[in-house]
Amino acid sequence: MRKNSVIMSVVFLALIGFSIIPELLHAQIPSQIPDALTVKHSRKSVRKYLDKPVSKEQLEILLRAGMAAPTAGDKRPWSFVVITDPAMLDTLSFASRGARMLSSAAAAIAVCGDKSAGFKSEVWVQDCSAASENILLAAEAIGLGAVWIGIYLNDEPTKYVKRVLGLPEEVFALNIISIGYPTGEEKPKNKWDTTRIHWEKW
Amino acid sequence: MRKNSVIMSVVFLALIGFSIIPELLHAQIPSQIPDALTVKHSRKSVRKYLDKPVSKEQLEILLRAGMAAPTAGDKRPWSFVVITDPAMLDTLSFASRGARMLSSAAAAIAVCGDKSAGFKSEVWVQDCSAASENILLAAEAIGLGAVWIGIYLNDEPTKYVKRVLGLPEEVFALNIISIGYPTGEEKPKNKWDTTRIHWEKW
């Protein structure tokens, strides 16, 4: 009986351990999120990642931000394919020369548009671009790094991603957002340029 | 001489007054900007405004946010036409049925793309959409309300805005972002929908 209860205790503790430890390892949501303007100006394209996983909870924060974007006529013509499987990330890294970093990413989100769900044929591109920007900003906000890998408008990558992800006929990946913990090497650019501003008229 | 110095003092104080008072009236940047995730979820399309001006300083915050967005190949194929003149806002309100609120807006920013400056012919739409989302979020962050009025892809509005704003041949307005102080009536939508998420594959 004594041996049994020791075994039971070990099994019990092991079960608790296995269920809690991954959560502790993965769920690293900062308790303080920086302010919205700071995040906009600290966001940068992050292509180099630490060898550290991101959690489902973190990815859900990004997805929630994506779905908070506005869409034309409130049609929400979007879907999101979330990839965390290293083999799948590796396969996707061959979509284009600009997609190589996916092989070392912890996760990716393909932001997809449904041509049949949009308000007009190509307006989903604008809607999904706004959602993508929200995802990039949310990643920066919670201490992750991300980069927008353009897919749509590039014929071969478009076909490749459609096939690999098994997208329906009317659904296209606008981009793949590559996600991971930044190494800290990449810095934001200052792109402020007053020559691009016209007051009242061009 | 005494009379002169009194006059001089009055003129001097009036000059200070005229230069400072509008700044105090207009420059209402909150000292505390809400966090980036809160702003994403509190942003809504604001079409009803208080009769209250927005300052150049506030508009510059929005423009800075816009220019912090990522662009394909870092080409930054954007320009921004900022409109504060009530007569011009009124003229622009006739661009489309969806543009009517411009007549009561305090300001507007037409986010324009230069087809000749982009990485590929139509990729400017994605770049300018990301910039537009940054502007909408920055407006929410500093207590303003804004709405994205789609122009590009709509033939008549595209021509009308091009003519009214005097845009060069290769430059197109993706949208006009209408800006003002919100009345508080409009609330954010909860658009979270797990059926739009696919894990690993469609």
mmCIF file of N, CA, C and O in Angstrom, chain A residues 45-125:
data_model
loop_
_atom_site.group_PDB
_atom_site.id
_atom_site.type_symbol
_atom_site.label_atom_id
_atom_site.label_comp_id
_atom_site.label_asym_id
_atom_site.label_seq_id
_atom_site.Cartn_x
_atom_site.Cartn_y
_atom_site.Cartn_z
ATOM 1 N N SER A 45 10.911 45.100 -38.595
ATOM 2 C CA SER A 45 10.833 43.789 -39.215
ATOM 3 C C SER A 45 11.882 42.907 -38.550
ATOM 4 O O SER A 45 13.073 43.212 -38.605
ATOM 5 N N VAL A 46 11.424 41.835 -37.910
ATOM 6 C CA VAL A 46 12.346 40.938 -37.194
ATOM 7 C C VAL A 46 12.458 39.619 -37.955
ATOM 8 O O VAL A 46 11.472 38.900 -38.115
ATOM 9 N N ARG A 47 13.658 39.346 -38.434
ATOM 10 C CA ARG A 47 13.923 38.158 -39.254
ATOM 11 C C ARG A 47 14.840 37.158 -38.554
ATOM 12 O O ARG A 47 15.104 36.086 -39.060
ATOM 13 N N LYS A 48 15.370 37.556 -37.401
ATOM 14 C CA LYS A 48 16.270 36.671 -36.642
ATOM 15 C C LYS A 48 15.648 36.398 -35.281
ATOM 16 O O LYS A 48 15.288 37.336 -34.566
ATOM 17 N N TYR A 49 15.574 35.111 -34.951
ATOM 18 C CA TYR A 49 14.837 34.736 -33.737
ATOM 19 C C TYR A 49 15.684 33.898 -32.780
ATOM 20 O O TYR A 49 16.575 33.153 -33.205
ATOM 21 N N LEU A 50 15.332 33.998 -31.512
ATOM 22 C CA LEU A 50 15.907 33.096 -30.515
ATOM 23 C C LEU A 50 15.258 31.723 -30.686
ATOM 24 O O LEU A 50 14.146 31.617 -31.204
ATOM 25 N N ASP A 51 15.934 30.712 -30.213
ATOM 26 C CA ASP A 51 15.396 29.350 -30.272
ATOM 27 C C ASP A 51 14.469 29.148 -29.060
ATOM 28 O O ASP A 51 14.857 28.528 -28.067
ATOM 29 N N LYS A 52 13.290 29.688 -29.153
ATOM 30 C CA LYS A 52 12.376 29.756 -28.005
ATOM 31 C C LYS A 52 10.949 29.715 -28.560
ATOM 32 O O LYS A 52 10.628 30.483 -29.468
ATOM 33 N N PRO A 53 10.124 28.822 -28.023
ATOM 34 C CA PRO A 53 8.773 28.700 -28.597
ATOM 35 C C PRO A 53 7.867 29.861 -28.205
ATOM 36 O O PRO A 53 8.111 30.552 -27.216
ATOM 37 N N VAL A 54 6.818 30.069 -28.988
ATOM 38 C CA VAL A 54 5.753 31.009 -28.584
ATOM 39 C C VAL A 54 4.514 30.164 -28.294
ATOM 40 O O VAL A 54 4.312 29.109 -28.887
ATOM 41 N N SER A 55 3.715 30.637 -27.357
ATOM 42 C CA SER A 55 2.576 29.841 -26.901
ATOM 43 C C SER A 55 1.322 30.132 -27.717
ATOM 44 O O SER A 55 1.213 31.157 -28.397
ATOM 45 N N LYS A 56 0.365 29.227 -27.567
ATOM 46 C CA LYS A 56 -0.937 29.414 -28.203
ATOM 47 C C LYS A 56 -1.596 30.695 -27.673
ATOM 48 O O LYS A 56 -2.248 31.420 -28.405
ATOM 49 N N GLU A 57 -1.363 30.957 -26.396
ATOM 50 C CA GLU A 57 -1.919 32.159 -25.769
ATOM 51 C C GLU A 57 -1.359 33.433 -26.422
ATOM 52 O O GLU A 57 -2.105 34.390 -26.687
ATOM 53 N N GLN A 58 -0.055 33.414 -26.679
ATOM 54 C CA GLN A 58 0.558 34.568 -27.348
ATOM 55 C C GLN A 58 -0.008 34.737 -28.764
ATOM 56 O O GLN A 58 -0.331 35.845 -29.187
ATOM 57 N N LEU A 59 -0.122 33.603 -29.457
ATOM 58 C CA LEU A 59 -0.639 33.665 -30.836
ATOM 59 C C LEU A 59 -2.084 34.162 -30.850
ATOM 60 O O LEU A 59 -2.485 34.892 -31.756
ATOM 61 N N GLU A 60 -2.836 33.773 -29.835
ATOM 62 C CA GLU A 60 -4.232 34.213 -29.780
ATOM 63 C C GLU A 60 -4.328 35.733 -29.598
ATOM 64 O O GLU A 60 -5.226 36.369 -30.150
ATOM 65 N N ILE A 61 -3.388 36.297 -28.839
ATOM 66 C CA ILE A 61 -3.358 37.759 -28.693
ATOM 67 C C ILE A 61 -3.160 38.431 -30.053
ATOM 68 O O ILE A 61 -3.812 39.429 -30.385
ATOM 69 N N LEU A 62 -2.283 37.840 -30.857
ATOM 70 C CA LEU A 62 -2.035 38.402 -32.195
ATOM 71 C C LEU A 62 -3.276 38.271 -33.077
ATOM 72 O O LEU A 62 -3.640 39.195 -33.804
ATOM 73 N N LEU A 63 -3.926 37.106 -32.996
ATOM 74 C CA LEU A 63 -5.127 36.877 -33.812
ATOM 75 C C LEU A 63 -6.265 37.809 -33.406
ATOM 76 O O LEU A 63 -6.988 38.336 -34.250
ATOM 77 N N ARG A 64 -6.408 38.019 -32.106
ATOM 78 C CA ARG A 64 -7.451 38.941 -31.621
ATOM 79 C C ARG A 64 -7.196 40.353 -32.147
ATOM 80 O O ARG A 64 -8.127 41.055 -32.553
ATOM 81 N N ALA A 65 -5.930 40.759 -32.135
ATOM 82 C CA ALA A 65 -5.577 42.087 -32.668
ATOM 83 C C ALA A 65 -5.897 42.149 -34.163
ATOM 84 O O ALA A 65 -6.467 43.131 -34.647
ATOM 85 N N GLY A 66 -5.566 41.092 -34.875
ATOM 86 C CA GLY A 66 -5.840 41.051 -36.319
ATOM 87 C C GLY A 66 -7.316 41.242 -36.614
ATOM 88 O O GLY A 66 -7.701 42.041 -37.474
ATOM 89 N N MET A 67 -8.146 40.537 -35.872
ATOM 90 C CA MET A 67 -9.590 40.597 -36.114
ATOM 91 C C MET A 67 -10.238 41.874 -35.574
ATOM 92 O O MET A 67 -11.447 42.059 -35.722
ATOM 93 N N ALA A 68 -9.453 42.740 -34.933
ATOM 94 C CA ALA A 68 -9.990 44.029 -34.475
ATOM 95 C C ALA A 68 -9.853 45.119 -35.543
ATOM 96 O O ALA A 68 -10.332 46.231 -35.365
ATOM 97 N N ALA A 69 -9.234 44.777 -36.658
ATOM 98 C CA ALA A 69 -9.040 45.768 -37.731
ATOM 99 C C ALA A 69 -10.374 46.079 -38.423
ATOM 100 O O ALA A 69 -11.288 45.260 -38.405
ATOM 101 N N PRO A 70 -10.456 47.252 -39.038
ATOM 102 C CA PRO A 70 -11.689 47.581 -39.775
ATOM 103 C C PRO A 70 -11.691 46.896 -41.141
ATOM 104 O O PRO A 70 -10.624 46.601 -41.690
ATOM 105 N N THR A 71 -12.870 46.619 -41.666
ATOM 106 C CA THR A 71 -12.964 46.083 -43.036
ATOM 107 C C THR A 71 -14.061 46.826 -43.800
ATOM 108 O O THR A 71 -15.034 47.289 -43.195
ATOM 109 N N ALA A 72 -13.893 46.908 -45.098
ATOM 110 C CA ALA A 72 -14.863 47.616 -45.944
ATOM 111 C C ALA A 72 -16.232 46.966 -45.791
ATOM 112 O O ALA A 72 -16.375 45.749 -45.939
ATOM 113 N N GLY A 73 -17.224 47.784 -45.493
ATOM 114 C CA GLY A 73 -18.593 47.278 -45.331
ATOM 115 C C GLY A 73 -18.722 46.245 -44.229
ATOM 116 O O GLY A 73 -19.682 45.480 -44.206
ATOM 117 N N ASP A 74 -17.754 46.237 -43.307
ATOM 118 C CA ASP A 74 -17.712 45.273 -42.194
ATOM 119 C C ASP A 74 -17.862 43.820 -42.669
ATOM 120 O O ASP A 74 -18.481 42.996 -41.992
ATOM 121 N N LYS A 75 -17.253 43.487 -43.824
ATOM 122 C CA LYS A 75 -17.409 42.144 -44.387
ATOM 123 C C LYS A 75 -16.445 41.106 -43.783
ATOM 124 O O LYS A 75 -16.643 39.913 -43.965
ATOM 125 N N ARG A 76 -15.366 41.594 -43.170
ATOM 126 C CA ARG A 76 -14.377 40.692 -42.523
ATOM 127 C C ARG A 76 -14.002 39.508 -43.428
ATOM 128 O O ARG A 76 -14.214 38.349 -43.039
ATOM 129 N N PRO A 77 -13.435 39.778 -44.589
ATOM 130 C CA PRO A 77 -13.182 38.697 -45.557
ATOM 131 C C PRO A 77 -11.886 37.935 -45.264
ATOM 132 O O PRO A 77 -11.142 37.612 -46.187
ATOM 133 N N TRP A 78 -11.597 37.694 -43.997
ATOM 134 C CA TRP A 78 -10.302 37.138 -43.618
ATOM 135 C C TRP A 78 -10.379 35.756 -42.984
ATOM 136 O O TRP A 78 -11.383 35.352 -42.421
ATOM 137 N N SER A 79 -9.273 35.040 -43.095
ATOM 138 C CA SER A 79 -9.035 33.815 -42.335
ATOM 139 C C SER A 79 -7.554 33.789 -42.003
ATOM 140 O O SER A 79 -6.756 34.427 -42.690
ATOM 141 N N PHE A 80 -7.220 33.052 -40.961
ATOM 142 C CA PHE A 80 -5.838 33.039 -40.488
ATOM 143 C C PHE A 80 -5.382 31.596 -40.323
ATOM 144 O O PHE A 80 -6.017 30.833 -39.598
ATOM 145 N N VAL A 81 -4.323 31.227 -41.030
ATOM 146 C CA VAL A 81 -3.756 29.904 -40.820
ATOM 147 C C VAL A 81 -2.524 30.072 -39.935
ATOM 148 O O VAL A 81 -1.597 30.809 -40.293
ATOM 149 N N VAL A 82 -2.568 29.431 -38.778
ATOM 150 C CA VAL A 82 -1.485 29.572 -37.802
ATOM 151 C C VAL A 82 -0.610 28.327 -37.874
ATOM 152 O O VAL A 82 -1.116 27.201 -37.790
ATOM 153 N N ILE A 83 0.679 28.535 -38.044
ATOM 154 C CA ILE A 83 1.597 27.398 -38.191
ATOM 155 C C ILE A 83 2.623 27.441 -37.064
ATOM 156 O O ILE A 83 3.273 28.461 -36.830
ATOM 157 N N THR A 84 2.747 26.285 -36.365
ATOM 158 C CA THR A 84 3.769 26.180 -35.317
ATOM 159 C C THR A 84 4.632 24.934 -35.529
ATOM 160 O O THR A 84 5.685 24.804 -34.916
ATOM 161 N N ASP A 85 4.184 24.040 -36.385
ATOM 162 C CA ASP A 85 4.920 22.808 -36.669
ATOM 163 C C ASP A 85 6.220 23.135 -37.424
ATOM 164 O O ASP A 85 6.172 23.718 -38.514
ATOM 165 N N PRO A 86 7.388 22.783 -36.823
ATOM 166 C CA PRO A 86 8.666 23.143 -37.460
ATOM 167 C C PRO A 86 8.809 22.613 -38.892
ATOM 168 O O PRO A 86 9.366 23.306 -39.746
ATOM 169 N N ALA A 87 8.274 21.421 -39.157
ATOM 170 C CA ALA A 87 8.386 20.851 -40.510
ATOM 171 C C ALA A 87 7.576 21.708 -41.500
ATOM 172 O O ALA A 87 8.028 21.976 -42.618
ATOM 173 N N MET A 88 6.393 22.140 -41.059
ATOM 174 C CA MET A 88 5.551 22.970 -41.916
ATOM 175 C C MET A 88 6.197 24.349 -42.136
ATOM 176 O O MET A 88 6.168 24.892 -43.249
ATOM 177 N N LEU A 89 6.782 24.913 -41.077
ATOM 178 C CA LEU A 89 7.466 26.202 -41.204
ATOM 179 C C LEU A 89 8.625 26.089 -42.189
ATOM 180 O O LEU A 89 8.860 26.989 -43.006
ATOM 181 N N ASP A 90 9.314 24.959 -42.112
ATOM 182 C CA ASP A 90 10.440 24.728 -43.016
ATOM 183 C C ASP A 90 9.954 24.637 -44.468
ATOM 184 O O ASP A 90 10.548 25.239 -45.369
ATOM 185 N N THR A 91 8.864 23.914 -44.666
ATOM 186 C CA THR A 91 8.293 23.792 -46.020
ATOM 187 C C THR A 91 7.899 25.176 -46.550
ATOM 188 O O THR A 91 8.199 25.524 -47.697
ATOM 189 N N LEU A 92 7.272 25.971 -45.703
ATOM 190 C CA LEU A 92 6.834 27.309 -46.132
ATOM 191 C C LEU A 92 8.013 28.252 -46.415
ATOM 192 O O LEU A 92 7.887 29.190 -47.201
ATOM 193 N N SER A 93 9.149 27.965 -45.787
ATOM 194 C CA SER A 93 10.317 28.839 -45.986
ATOM 195 C C SER A 93 10.828 28.782 -47.432
ATOM 196 O O SER A 93 11.623 29.624 -47.840
ATOM 197 N N PHE A 94 10.339 27.799 -48.196
ATOM 198 C CA PHE A 94 10.742 27.703 -49.603
ATOM 199 C C PHE A 94 9.749 28.409 -50.541
ATOM 200 O O PHE A 94 9.864 28.305 -51.763
ATOM 201 N N ALA A 95 8.791 29.138 -49.954
ATOM 202 C CA ALA A 95 7.800 29.843 -50.776
ATOM 203 C C ALA A 95 8.457 30.907 -51.658
ATOM 204 O O ALA A 95 8.046 31.138 -52.790
ATOM 205 N N SER A 96 9.476 31.576 -51.110
ATOM 206 C CA SER A 96 10.188 32.607 -51.877
ATOM 207 C C SER A 96 11.530 32.870 -51.203
ATOM 208 O O SER A 96 11.750 32.428 -50.070
ATOM 209 N N ARG A 97 12.379 33.644 -51.872
ATOM 210 C CA ARG A 97 13.681 33.980 -51.287
ATOM 211 C C ARG A 97 13.503 34.784 -50.004
ATOM 212 O O ARG A 97 14.297 34.680 -49.074
ATOM 213 N N GLY A 98 12.421 35.583 -49.962
ATOM 214 C CA GLY A 98 12.160 36.415 -48.784
ATOM 215 C C GLY A 98 11.520 35.668 -47.629
ATOM 216 O O GLY A 98 11.221 36.268 -46.603
ATOM 217 N N ALA A 99 11.300 34.355 -47.806
ATOM 218 C CA ALA A 99 10.591 33.580 -46.774
ATOM 219 C C ALA A 99 11.511 32.669 -45.978
ATOM 220 O O ALA A 99 11.061 31.944 -45.088
ATOM 221 N N ARG A 100 12.814 32.733 -46.260
ATOM 222 C CA ARG A 100 13.781 31.799 -45.651
ATOM 223 C C ARG A 100 13.761 31.786 -44.122
ATOM 224 O O ARG A 100 13.986 30.755 -43.498
ATOM 225 N N MET A 101 13.513 32.968 -43.524
ATOM 226 C CA MET A 101 13.573 33.048 -42.062
ATOM 227 C C MET A 101 12.506 32.185 -41.379
ATOM 228 O O MET A 101 12.603 31.918 -40.177
ATOM 229 N N LEU A 102 11.504 31.747 -42.146
ATOM 230 C CA LEU A 102 10.453 30.904 -41.559
ATOM 231 C C LEU A 102 11.031 29.603 -40.989
ATOM 232 O O LEU A 102 10.469 29.043 -40.039
ATOM 233 N N SER A 103 12.139 29.141 -41.542
ATOM 234 C CA SER A 103 12.711 27.880 -41.057
ATOM 235 C C SER A 103 13.228 28.013 -39.622
ATOM 236 O O SER A 103 13.359 27.008 -38.923
ATOM 237 N N SER A 104 13.516 29.238 -39.185
ATOM 238 C CA SER A 104 13.965 29.410 -37.798
ATOM 239 C C SER A 104 12.923 30.150 -36.947
ATOM 240 O O SER A 104 13.216 30.542 -35.812
ATOM 241 N N ALA A 105 11.734 30.347 -37.502
ATOM 242 C CA ALA A 105 10.664 31.039 -36.752
ATOM 243 C C ALA A 105 10.001 30.068 -35.783
ATOM 244 O O ALA A 105 10.004 28.853 -35.990
ATOM 245 N N ALA A 106 9.423 30.634 -34.717
ATOM 246 C CA ALA A 106 8.692 29.803 -33.758
ATOM 247 C C ALA A 106 7.271 29.546 -34.240
ATOM 248 O O ALA A 106 6.651 28.545 -33.882
ATOM 249 N N ALA A 107 6.769 30.453 -35.039
ATOM 250 C CA ALA A 107 5.390 30.340 -35.532
ATOM 251 C C ALA A 107 5.207 31.259 -36.723
ATOM 252 O O ALA A 107 6.084 32.084 -37.032
ATOM 253 N N ALA A 108 4.087 31.097 -37.390
ATOM 254 C CA ALA A 108 3.748 31.983 -38.500
ATOM 255 C C ALA A 108 2.238 32.080 -38.602
ATOM 256 O O ALA A 108 1.517 31.171 -38.179
ATOM 257 N N ILE A 109 1.789 33.197 -39.109
ATOM 258 C CA ILE A 109 0.356 33.363 -39.398
ATOM 259 C C ILE A 109 0.225 33.766 -40.860
ATOM 260 O O ILE A 109 0.781 34.794 -41.270
ATOM 261 N N ALA A 110 -0.461 32.930 -41.633
ATOM 262 C CA ALA A 110 -0.772 33.319 -43.012
ATOM 263 C C ALA A 110 -2.095 34.073 -42.973
ATOM 264 O O ALA A 110 -3.120 33.514 -42.580
ATOM 265 N N VAL A 111 -2.038 35.351 -43.344
ATOM 266 C CA VAL A 111 -3.267 36.161 -43.363
ATOM 267 C C VAL A 111 -3.896 35.985 -44.739
ATOM 268 O O VAL A 111 -3.308 36.353 -45.756
ATOM 269 N N CYS A 112 -5.071 35.369 -44.735
ATOM 270 C CA CYS A 112 -5.703 34.981 -45.998
ATOM 271 C C CYS A 112 -6.977 35.780 -46.242
ATOM 272 O O CYS A 112 -7.697 36.121 -45.309
ATOM 273 N N GLY A 113 -7.246 36.045 -47.494
ATOM 274 C CA GLY A 113 -8.462 36.762 -47.868
ATOM 275 C C GLY A 113 -9.343 35.881 -48.723
ATOM 276 O O GLY A 113 -8.843 35.090 -49.533
ATOM 277 N N ASP A 114 -10.632 36.026 -48.521
ATOM 278 C CA ASP A 114 -11.598 35.257 -49.287
ATOM 279 C C ASP A 114 -12.220 36.201 -50.313
ATOM 280 O O ASP A 114 -12.957 37.114 -49.958
ATOM 281 N N LYS A 115 -11.881 35.982 -51.577
ATOM 282 C CA LYS A 115 -12.362 36.870 -52.647
ATOM 283 C C LYS A 115 -13.890 36.884 -52.714
ATOM 284 O O LYS A 115 -14.483 37.872 -53.130
ATOM 285 N N SER A 116 -14.509 35.777 -52.324
ATOM 286 C CA SER A 116 -15.971 35.715 -52.437
ATOM 287 C C SER A 116 -16.660 36.394 -51.249
ATOM 288 O O SER A 116 -17.842 36.717 -51.307
ATOM 289 N N ALA A 117 -15.905 36.627 -50.158
ATOM 290 C CA ALA A 117 -16.504 37.212 -48.952
ATOM 291 C C ALA A 117 -16.365 38.728 -48.905
ATOM 292 O O ALA A 117 -17.047 39.392 -48.145
ATOM 293 N N GLY A 118 -15.488 39.278 -49.726
ATOM 294 C CA GLY A 118 -15.198 40.712 -49.659
ATOM 295 C C GLY A 118 -16.319 41.556 -50.228
ATOM 296 O O GLY A 118 -17.241 41.076 -50.865
ATOM 297 N N PHE A 119 -16.185 42.829 -49.981
ATOM 298 C CA PHE A 119 -17.173 43.805 -50.419
ATOM 299 C C PHE A 119 -17.064 43.987 -51.934
ATOM 300 O O PHE A 119 -18.053 44.121 -52.630
ATOM 301 N N LYS A 120 -15.823 44.020 -52.406
ATOM 302 C CA LYS A 120 -15.529 44.105 -53.833
ATOM 303 C C LYS A 120 -14.369 43.161 -54.073
ATOM 304 O O LYS A 120 -13.647 42.816 -53.154
ATOM 305 N N SER A 121 -14.139 42.798 -55.323
ATOM 306 C CA SER A 121 -13.160 41.771 -55.658
ATOM 307 C C SER A 121 -11.825 41.907 -54.919
ATOM 308 O O SER A 121 -11.373 40.965 -54.299
ATOM 309 N N GLU A 122 -11.203 43.074 -54.961
ATOM 310 C CA GLU A 122 -9.847 43.163 -54.424
ATOM 311 C C GLU A 122 -9.742 43.962 -53.122
ATOM 312 O O GLU A 122 -8.642 44.225 -52.650
ATOM 313 N N VAL A 123 -10.869 44.341 -52.533
ATOM 314 C CA VAL A 123 -10.801 45.166 -51.332
ATOM 315 C C VAL A 123 -10.310 44.349 -50.129
ATOM 316 O O VAL A 123 -9.795 44.909 -49.153
ATOM 317 N N TRP A 124 -10.392 43.035 -50.211
ATOM 318 C CA TRP A 124 -9.866 42.164 -49.146
ATOM 319 C C TRP A 124 -8.381 42.424 -48.920
ATOM 320 O O TRP A 124 -7.891 42.227 -47.801
ATOM 321 N N VAL A 125 -7.656 42.865 -49.945
ATOM 322 C CA VAL A 125 -6.224 43.148 -49.792
ATOM 323 C C VAL A 125 -6.031 44.264 -48.767
ATOM 324 O O VAL A 125 -5.142 44.183 -47.910
#
